[in-house]
Coordinates of C-alpha atoms and ligand atoms in Angstrom, one line a residue:
M1 CA -3.5 -10.5 -48.8
S2 CA -4.9 -11.2 -45.0
K3 CA -6.5 -14.4 -44.0
Q4 CA -9.5 -14.8 -44.1
P5 CA -11.5 -14.9 -40.1
S6 CA -12.5 -18.9 -40.0
P7 CA -16.5 -19.2 -39.6
T8 CA -15.4 -22.0 -37.2
P9 CA -13.7 -21.8 -33.6
A10 CA -10.2 -23.1 -33.5
S11 CA -9.6 -26.5 -31.9
N12 CA -7.0 -26.1 -28.8
A13 CA -6.4 -27.0 -25.3
L14 CA -8.6 -24.4 -24.2
S15 CA -11.6 -24.8 -26.6
S16 CA -12.6 -27.7 -28.5
S17 CA -14.9 -27.2 -32.2
I18 CA -17.6 -27.3 -29.6
P19 CA -18.0 -23.8 -28.3
S20 CA -17.2 -24.5 -24.8
Y21 CA -20.6 -23.0 -23.8
L22 CA -22.6 -26.0 -25.2
Q23 CA -19.9 -28.3 -23.5
A24 CA -20.8 -30.5 -20.3
D25 CA -22.7 -29.3 -17.8
N26 CA -24.7 -27.6 -20.5
L27 CA -26.2 -24.5 -18.9
G28 CA -24.1 -21.7 -20.7
P29 CA -22.6 -19.3 -18.7
W30 CA -25.9 -17.2 -18.3
G31 CA -27.8 -20.3 -17.3
I32 CA -24.8 -20.9 -14.6
Y33 CA -25.5 -17.3 -13.4
L34 CA -29.1 -17.8 -13.1
Q35 CA -28.3 -20.8 -10.5
Q36 CA -25.6 -18.7 -8.7
V37 CA -28.6 -16.2 -7.9
D38 CA -31.2 -18.9 -7.3
R39 CA -28.5 -20.3 -4.2
V40 CA -28.1 -16.5 -3.0
L41 CA -32.2 -16.0 -2.7
P42 CA -32.5 -17.3 0.8
Y43 CA -29.9 -15.0 2.8
L44 CA -31.0 -11.7 0.7
G45 CA -34.3 -10.9 3.3
N46 CA -36.6 -8.3 2.0
L47 CA -34.4 -7.3 -0.6
A48 CA -35.3 -10.4 -2.2
R49 CA -38.3 -8.6 -4.0
W50 CA -35.9 -7.1 -6.0
A51 CA -34.1 -10.5 -6.9
E52 CA -35.5 -10.3 -10.4
T53 CA -33.7 -6.9 -11.3
L54 CA -30.4 -9.5 -11.0
R55 CA -31.7 -11.7 -13.6
R56 CA -32.4 -9.3 -16.4
P57 CA -30.0 -7.1 -17.6
K58 CA -30.7 -4.1 -17.8
R59 CA -29.9 -3.3 -21.9
A60 CA -28.4 -5.3 -24.6
L61 CA -27.1 -4.1 -28.0
I62 CA -26.4 -6.3 -30.9
V63 CA -24.1 -4.7 -33.6
D64 CA -22.8 -5.4 -36.8
V65 CA -19.6 -4.8 -37.4
P66 CA -18.4 -4.5 -40.7
I67 CA -14.7 -4.1 -42.1
Q68 CA -12.9 -3.9 -44.8
L69 CA -10.2 -7.0 -45.3
D70 CA -7.0 -5.8 -46.7
N71 CA -7.5 -7.6 -49.6
G72 CA -10.5 -5.5 -50.7
T73 CA -13.8 -7.7 -49.8
V74 CA -16.0 -6.4 -46.7
A75 CA -16.4 -8.9 -43.7
H76 CA -18.8 -9.0 -41.1
F77 CA -18.5 -9.4 -37.4
E78 CA -21.5 -10.0 -34.3
G79 CA -20.1 -7.9 -31.4
Y80 CA -22.1 -7.0 -28.2
R81 CA -22.2 -4.6 -25.4
V82 CA -24.4 -5.5 -22.4
Q83 CA -25.7 -3.3 -19.4
H84 CA -26.2 -5.9 -16.5
N85 CA -27.2 -3.1 -14.0
T86 CA -26.5 0.6 -13.4
S87 CA -28.1 1.1 -9.6
R88 CA -24.5 1.7 -8.2
G89 CA -23.3 3.6 -10.8
P90 CA -22.7 3.3 -15.0
G91 CA -21.8 0.1 -16.3
K92 CA -18.6 -0.9 -16.2
G93 CA -16.5 -4.0 -17.5
G94 CA -14.3 -5.7 -20.6
V95 CA -14.3 -6.1 -24.2
R96 CA -13.7 -9.8 -25.5
F97 CA -12.4 -10.7 -29.1
H98 CA -12.9 -14.6 -29.4
Q99 CA -14.1 -17.1 -31.5
D100 CA -17.1 -18.2 -29.5
V101 CA -18.2 -14.8 -27.8
T102 CA -22.3 -15.4 -27.9
L103 CA -25.0 -13.0 -26.5
S104 CA -25.6 -15.6 -24.0
E105 CA -22.0 -15.8 -22.3
V106 CA -21.9 -11.6 -22.6
M107 CA -24.3 -11.0 -20.3
A108 CA -23.3 -13.7 -17.8
L109 CA -19.8 -11.6 -17.9
S110 CA -22.0 -8.4 -17.8
A111 CA -24.1 -9.9 -14.7
W112 CA -20.6 -11.3 -13.1
M113 CA -19.1 -7.7 -13.4
S114 CA -21.8 -6.7 -11.2
I115 CA -21.3 -8.7 -8.6
K116 CA -17.8 -8.0 -8.5
N117 CA -17.9 -4.4 -8.7
A118 CA -20.6 -4.2 -5.8
A119 CA -18.2 -7.2 -4.4
V120 CA -14.9 -4.7 -3.8
N121 CA -17.5 -1.8 -3.5
V122 CA -16.3 0.1 -6.4
P123 CA -19.6 2.4 -7.7
Y124 CA -20.2 0.6 -10.7
G125 CA -22.4 -1.4 -12.5
G126 CA -21.7 -4.6 -14.2
A127 CA -21.3 -4.3 -18.2
K128 CA -19.2 -6.3 -20.6
G129 CA -19.0 -6.4 -24.1
G130 CA -17.1 -8.4 -27.0
I131 CA -17.3 -9.2 -30.4
R132 CA -17.3 -13.3 -32.3
V133 CA -14.0 -13.0 -33.6
D134 CA -10.4 -15.1 -34.4
P135 CA -8.2 -11.8 -33.8
S136 CA -5.2 -13.7 -34.5
L137 CA -6.3 -13.9 -38.3
L138 CA -6.8 -10.4 -38.7
S139 CA -4.1 -7.8 -39.7
R140 CA -3.1 -5.0 -37.4
G141 CA -4.8 -2.9 -39.5
E142 CA -8.3 -5.0 -40.2
L143 CA -8.2 -5.3 -36.3
E144 CA -7.9 -1.4 -35.8
R145 CA -11.1 -1.2 -38.1
M146 CA -13.1 -3.7 -36.5
T147 CA -12.1 -1.9 -32.7
R148 CA -12.8 1.5 -34.0
R149 CA -15.9 0.5 -35.6
Y150 CA -17.1 -1.8 -33.1
T151 CA -16.7 1.4 -30.9
S152 CA -18.5 3.2 -32.9
E153 CA -21.3 1.2 -33.1
I154 CA -21.7 0.9 -29.0
G155 CA -20.9 4.6 -29.4
I156 CA -24.8 5.0 -28.1
I157 CA -24.5 3.8 -25.2
I158 CA -21.4 4.3 -23.8
G159 CA -19.4 7.3 -22.3
P160 CA -17.1 8.1 -19.0
T161 CA -20.4 8.2 -16.7
K162 CA -22.5 5.7 -18.6
D163 CA -20.4 2.5 -19.0
I164 CA -16.6 2.2 -19.2
P165 CA -15.3 -1.0 -21.2
A166 CA -11.5 -2.4 -20.5
P167 CA -9.4 -5.2 -21.4
D168 CA -10.6 -8.5 -21.4
V169 CA -9.6 -11.8 -23.5
N170 CA -7.4 -10.9 -26.1
T171 CA -7.7 -7.2 -26.1
N172 CA -4.9 -5.2 -24.4
E173 CA -3.9 -1.3 -24.3
Q174 CA -3.7 -0.6 -27.8
I175 CA -7.5 -1.8 -28.6
M176 CA -7.9 0.6 -25.7
A177 CA -6.4 3.5 -27.1
W178 CA -8.1 3.2 -30.4
M179 CA -11.4 2.9 -28.8
M180 CA -10.4 6.1 -26.5
D181 CA -9.8 7.5 -30.4
T182 CA -12.7 6.3 -31.6
Y183 CA -15.1 7.8 -28.9
S184 CA -13.2 10.7 -28.8
M185 CA -13.2 11.6 -32.1
N186 CA -16.8 11.2 -32.6
E187 CA -17.7 13.3 -29.3
G188 CA -15.7 16.3 -30.5
A189 CA -13.0 16.1 -27.3
T190 CA -10.7 14.1 -26.0
A191 CA -12.2 11.5 -23.0
T192 CA -9.9 9.5 -21.7
G193 CA -12.2 8.3 -18.7
V194 CA -14.5 6.4 -21.8
V195 CA -12.2 3.2 -21.1
T196 CA -9.7 2.1 -18.9
G197 CA -6.3 -0.4 -19.0
K198 CA -5.3 2.5 -21.3
P199 CA -1.5 3.1 -22.1
I200 CA -0.1 5.1 -19.6
D201 CA 1.1 8.5 -21.9
L202 CA -2.8 8.0 -22.5
G203 CA -4.6 8.6 -19.0
G204 CA -4.1 4.7 -18.2
S205 CA -2.8 3.8 -14.6
L206 CA 0.4 2.7 -13.2
G207 CA -0.5 -0.9 -12.0
R208 CA -3.3 -1.4 -14.2
R209 CA -1.4 -4.1 -16.1
D210 CA -0.3 -6.5 -13.2
A211 CA -3.5 -5.8 -11.2
T212 CA -5.8 -9.0 -12.2
G213 CA -3.0 -10.6 -11.4
R214 CA -1.6 -9.7 -7.9
G215 CA -5.1 -9.5 -7.0
V216 CA -5.7 -13.2 -7.4
Y217 CA -2.2 -13.3 -5.5
T218 CA -3.5 -10.9 -2.9
V219 CA -6.6 -13.0 -2.4
G220 CA -4.4 -16.1 -2.5
V221 CA -2.5 -15.2 0.6
E222 CA -5.1 -14.4 2.8
A223 CA -7.3 -17.5 2.0
A224 CA -4.1 -19.5 2.6
R225 CA -3.5 -18.3 5.8
H226 CA -6.9 -19.3 6.8
I227 CA -6.4 -23.0 5.6
G228 CA -2.5 -23.3 7.0
L229 CA -1.3 -23.3 3.5
D230 CA 2.4 -22.1 3.4
I231 CA 2.7 -20.5 0.0
A232 CA 6.7 -20.9 0.2
T233 CA 6.5 -24.5 -0.1
S234 CA 3.4 -24.7 -1.7
R235 CA 3.2 -26.0 -5.3
L236 CA 0.9 -24.1 -8.3
A237 CA -0.7 -25.0 -11.8
V238 CA -1.5 -22.4 -13.7
Q239 CA -4.0 -22.1 -16.8
G240 CA -3.5 -19.2 -19.0
F241 CA -0.2 -17.7 -18.9
G242 CA -1.4 -13.9 -20.1
N243 CA -2.1 -10.6 -18.2
V244 CA -3.8 -12.3 -14.9
G245 CA -1.9 -16.0 -15.0
G246 CA 2.0 -14.9 -16.3
V247 CA 1.7 -11.9 -13.3
A248 CA 0.0 -14.5 -10.5
A249 CA 3.0 -16.9 -11.3
R250 CA 5.3 -14.3 -11.3
L251 CA 4.2 -13.0 -7.0
F252 CA 3.5 -16.3 -6.3
A253 CA 7.2 -17.9 -7.4
Q254 CA 9.0 -14.3 -5.9
A255 CA 6.8 -15.4 -2.8
G256 CA 9.2 -19.0 -3.0
A257 CA 6.1 -21.2 -4.4
R258 CA 7.1 -23.3 -7.2
V259 CA 5.2 -23.3 -10.4
V260 CA 5.4 -27.1 -11.9
A261 CA 2.5 -26.8 -14.4
V262 CA 1.4 -24.3 -17.1
Q263 CA -1.2 -24.5 -19.7
D264 CA -2.2 -22.5 -22.5
H265 CA -3.4 -22.1 -26.0
G266 CA -0.4 -23.9 -27.5
G267 CA -0.1 -26.8 -24.9
T268 CA 0.9 -28.1 -21.3
I269 CA 4.0 -28.0 -19.7
Y270 CA 5.4 -29.2 -16.6
R271 CA 8.3 -29.4 -14.0
E272 CA 8.4 -30.8 -11.3
A273 CA 11.4 -28.6 -9.9
G274 CA 9.3 -25.4 -10.2
L275 CA 9.6 -23.7 -13.4
D276 CA 11.7 -20.4 -13.9
V277 CA 8.8 -18.1 -14.3
P278 CA 11.1 -14.9 -15.1
S279 CA 12.3 -16.9 -18.3
L280 CA 8.9 -18.5 -19.2
L281 CA 7.6 -14.7 -19.2
A282 CA 10.5 -14.0 -21.7
H283 CA 9.4 -16.9 -24.2
V284 CA 5.6 -16.1 -23.9
A285 CA 6.7 -12.5 -25.1
Q286 CA 8.4 -14.3 -28.2
A287 CA 5.9 -17.4 -28.8
G288 CA 3.0 -16.1 -27.8
T289 CA 2.5 -19.6 -25.9
V290 CA 4.3 -21.5 -23.2
A291 CA 4.6 -24.3 -25.6
G292 CA 8.3 -24.6 -26.6
F293 CA 9.5 -24.0 -23.7
L294 CA 13.3 -25.6 -23.4
Q295 CA 13.3 -26.0 -19.6
A296 CA 10.3 -28.2 -19.1
E297 CA 8.4 -31.7 -19.9
V298 CA 5.7 -31.2 -22.5
L299 CA 2.2 -32.8 -20.8
A300 CA -0.6 -34.0 -23.1
N301 CA -3.3 -31.4 -22.5
D302 CA -5.8 -34.0 -20.3
L303 CA -3.1 -34.4 -17.4
F304 CA -2.7 -31.2 -16.6
W305 CA -6.0 -31.7 -14.2
D306 CA -4.0 -34.9 -12.4
V307 CA -0.3 -32.7 -11.3
D308 CA -0.1 -32.4 -8.0
C309 CA -0.2 -29.1 -6.5
D310 CA -1.3 -27.5 -4.3
I311 CA -2.8 -24.3 -5.3
L312 CA -4.5 -24.6 -9.0
I313 CA -5.2 -21.5 -11.2
P314 CA -7.0 -21.1 -13.7
A315 CA -7.1 -18.2 -15.7
A316 CA -8.1 -18.6 -19.5
L317 CA -11.9 -19.3 -20.4
E318 CA -14.8 -20.4 -19.0
Q319 CA -16.4 -23.8 -18.2
Q320 CA -13.0 -24.9 -18.1
I321 CA -13.6 -27.0 -14.7
T322 CA -16.0 -29.4 -14.9
H323 CA -17.6 -32.6 -13.2
E324 CA -15.4 -34.6 -15.7
N325 CA -12.3 -33.1 -14.1
A326 CA -12.9 -31.7 -10.9
G327 CA -12.9 -35.1 -9.3
R328 CA -9.1 -35.5 -10.5
I329 CA -8.0 -31.9 -8.8
K330 CA -5.3 -32.2 -6.1
A331 CA -5.3 -28.8 -5.4
R332 CA -6.0 -27.6 -1.8
M333 CA -7.6 -24.3 -2.7
V334 CA -8.6 -23.4 -6.8
I335 CA -8.1 -19.4 -7.4
E336 CA -10.5 -18.0 -10.3
G337 CA -8.7 -15.8 -12.2
A338 CA -11.2 -16.2 -15.3
N339 CA -14.5 -15.5 -15.5
G340 CA -16.6 -18.5 -15.1
P341 CA -13.9 -21.5 -15.2
T342 CA -16.1 -23.4 -12.5
T343 CA -19.3 -25.1 -13.6
P344 CA -21.5 -25.1 -10.6
Q345 CA -21.4 -29.7 -10.9
A346 CA -17.9 -28.7 -10.7
D347 CA -18.4 -26.5 -7.7
D348 CA -20.3 -28.9 -5.9
I349 CA -17.4 -31.4 -6.3
L350 CA -15.0 -29.5 -5.1
Q351 CA -17.0 -28.6 -2.0
E352 CA -17.5 -31.9 -1.4
R353 CA -13.6 -32.7 -1.3
K354 CA -13.1 -29.5 0.8
I355 CA -10.9 -28.0 -1.8
L356 CA -11.8 -24.0 -1.0
V357 CA -13.0 -22.2 -4.2
L358 CA -11.7 -18.7 -4.2
P359 CA -14.4 -17.6 -6.7
D360 CA -13.6 -14.9 -9.7
V361 CA -16.1 -12.6 -8.8
I362 CA -13.9 -11.7 -5.7
A363 CA -10.2 -13.5 -6.5
N364 CA -10.2 -11.6 -10.3
A365 CA -11.4 -8.2 -8.8
G366 CA -8.2 -6.5 -9.0
G367 CA -8.4 -5.2 -12.8
V368 CA -11.3 -3.1 -12.1
T369 CA -10.6 -1.8 -8.8
V370 CA -7.2 -0.5 -10.7
S371 CA -9.5 0.4 -13.5
Y372 CA -11.6 2.6 -10.8
F373 CA -8.5 4.2 -9.7
E374 CA -7.9 5.0 -13.5
W375 CA -11.1 6.3 -13.9
V376 CA -10.8 8.1 -10.8
Q377 CA -7.6 9.7 -11.6
D378 CA -8.9 10.5 -15.2
F379 CA -11.6 12.6 -14.1
S380 CA -9.0 14.7 -11.4
S381 CA -6.1 14.9 -13.7
F382 CA -4.0 14.5 -11.4
F383 CA -1.7 10.6 -11.3
W384 CA -1.1 8.9 -8.5
S385 CA 2.6 6.8 -8.0
E386 CA 2.5 2.8 -8.4
D387 CA 3.3 2.2 -4.6
E388 CA 0.2 4.1 -4.0
I389 CA -1.7 2.5 -6.3
N390 CA -0.7 -1.2 -5.3
A391 CA -1.2 -0.5 -1.4
R392 CA -4.8 0.6 -2.3
L393 CA -5.5 -2.1 -4.2
V394 CA -4.3 -4.7 -1.9
R395 CA -6.0 -2.8 0.8
I396 CA -9.4 -3.0 -1.0
M397 CA -8.7 -7.0 -1.9
K398 CA -8.0 -7.5 1.4
E399 CA -11.1 -5.8 3.2
A400 CA -13.3 -7.3 0.5
F401 CA -11.9 -11.3 1.3
A402 CA -12.5 -10.6 5.4
G403 CA -16.1 -9.7 4.7
V404 CA -16.7 -12.2 1.9
W405 CA -14.7 -15.0 4.5
E406 CA -16.7 -13.9 7.3
V407 CA -20.2 -14.2 5.5
A408 CA -18.7 -18.0 4.5
Q409 CA -18.3 -18.7 8.0
D410 CA -21.6 -17.3 9.3
N411 CA -23.6 -18.8 7.0
K412 CA -22.0 -21.7 6.6
V413 CA -22.3 -21.4 3.0
T414 CA -19.2 -21.5 0.3
L415 CA -17.1 -18.6 -0.8
R416 CA -18.8 -17.9 -3.8
T417 CA -22.4 -17.9 -2.1
A418 CA -21.1 -15.4 0.0
T419 CA -19.9 -13.0 -2.4
F420 CA -23.3 -13.3 -4.1
I421 CA -24.8 -12.6 -1.1
V422 CA -22.4 -9.8 -0.4
A423 CA -22.6 -8.4 -3.6
C424 CA -26.5 -8.8 -4.1
K425 CA -27.2 -6.9 -1.0
R426 CA -25.5 -4.1 -1.9
I427 CA -26.7 -3.6 -5.7
L428 CA -30.3 -4.6 -4.4
H429 CA -30.3 -2.2 -1.5
A430 CA -29.6 0.8 -4.2
R431 CA -31.5 -0.6 -6.2
E432 CA -34.8 0.4 -3.2
L433 CA -33.0 3.6 -2.1
R434 CA -33.4 4.4 -6.1
G435 CA -36.8 3.0 -6.1
L436 CA -39.1 2.5 -9.5
Y437 CA -39.2 4.8 -12.0
P438 CA -41.6 6.1 -12.8
Ligands
LIG1 N1 -11.8 -7.2 -18.0 C1 -11.7 -7.4 -16.6 C2 -12.5 -8.4 -15.8 O1 -13.2 -9.0 -16.3 C3 -11.3 -6.2 -16.2 C4 -12.9 -5.2 -16.3 C5 -12.3 -3.8 -16.3 O2 -11.3 -3.5 -16.2 O3 -13.5 -2.7 -16.6 O4 -12.7 -8.1 -14.4

């Protein structure tokens, strides 16, 4: 018999019993996004007259997702798909399964996708989806039924030329395969381009799994050069050791960096001499968490923020760096692998303390960049080599970062505001060119 989904969020290192979107700094993700937009308005010139577009999602769908549990009873979950903007192309963005998912969170995540896609100049708008569920409490069969019913419910607004979902927190290649199959069955034709992040044998792209972490690493190396930080002698602290944090840690370690601390939902581990990243990855693949890794000390979760390091990579959930811990961070540079990990108050504190923040909307854009490659490959039914994909990814990330760096220098603003300037100009220019319908 399967366990019933719990009505309350699980308590762990990354989410206490109060949902993260109600915790300190209190704006909630959508409020944070609106504040980020306000900060950019003075830099938009004439395009600012279209700015209201940025403050309103184009379309938001709430769906009921009823499924039969293994014990025969029926459970209902709430799901969402929000298309924030489609001025530059179809909606694009991941789907997350998490017990704290809300409409306001998905709205913010969809808006950050609009900014991110415009920042790296891939021809997409922004969208995001999610289901409020703790997927660890579902059996594989229940997870599949929930994914399929959700896909069917949002099927009225997604499609290869309309809105293309992808993996995000707690979703993976298998879930994308079920989504692709469900959409295709309903359409009566196999539509590989409806989702990205699929298994390789189903129209997925080489390099997609590592793409977000590789992008984090690429912009990290570029930024380090600007501030005279030597990666080969640097120390890293990483929060979240999944697809983003784990891959980024591996690449930094290969470049000589010492990964001294890692925190995930199971706990925090520390090793001053540097953790053995390949062994840790193998441990996490088996245990599902960094907790229990023997070649490390256990650290109290809260002490993670005090760790002596040069680079801090939050690669888990939103609102982790707040006014309460931003003053304690020792790093010279924060690379946002997660979406929305730093609150605006914390952003200000880090800026005052001259800690460089590489914002999510550029730092973690590698994932969607290779999603774009995957979508192009699906459309053309012609697949590229991994080297080709990585080379194109690195080129896009470097160019985008260089552009943002220059805008930040020219306007004396943070990299976050600079990324918003670049992206909002692109979105609003497209908006202006298209004009108002009817
Ligand atoms: N979920 C990822 C993100 O937040 C990837 C989205 C995509 O590939 O569409 O950027």
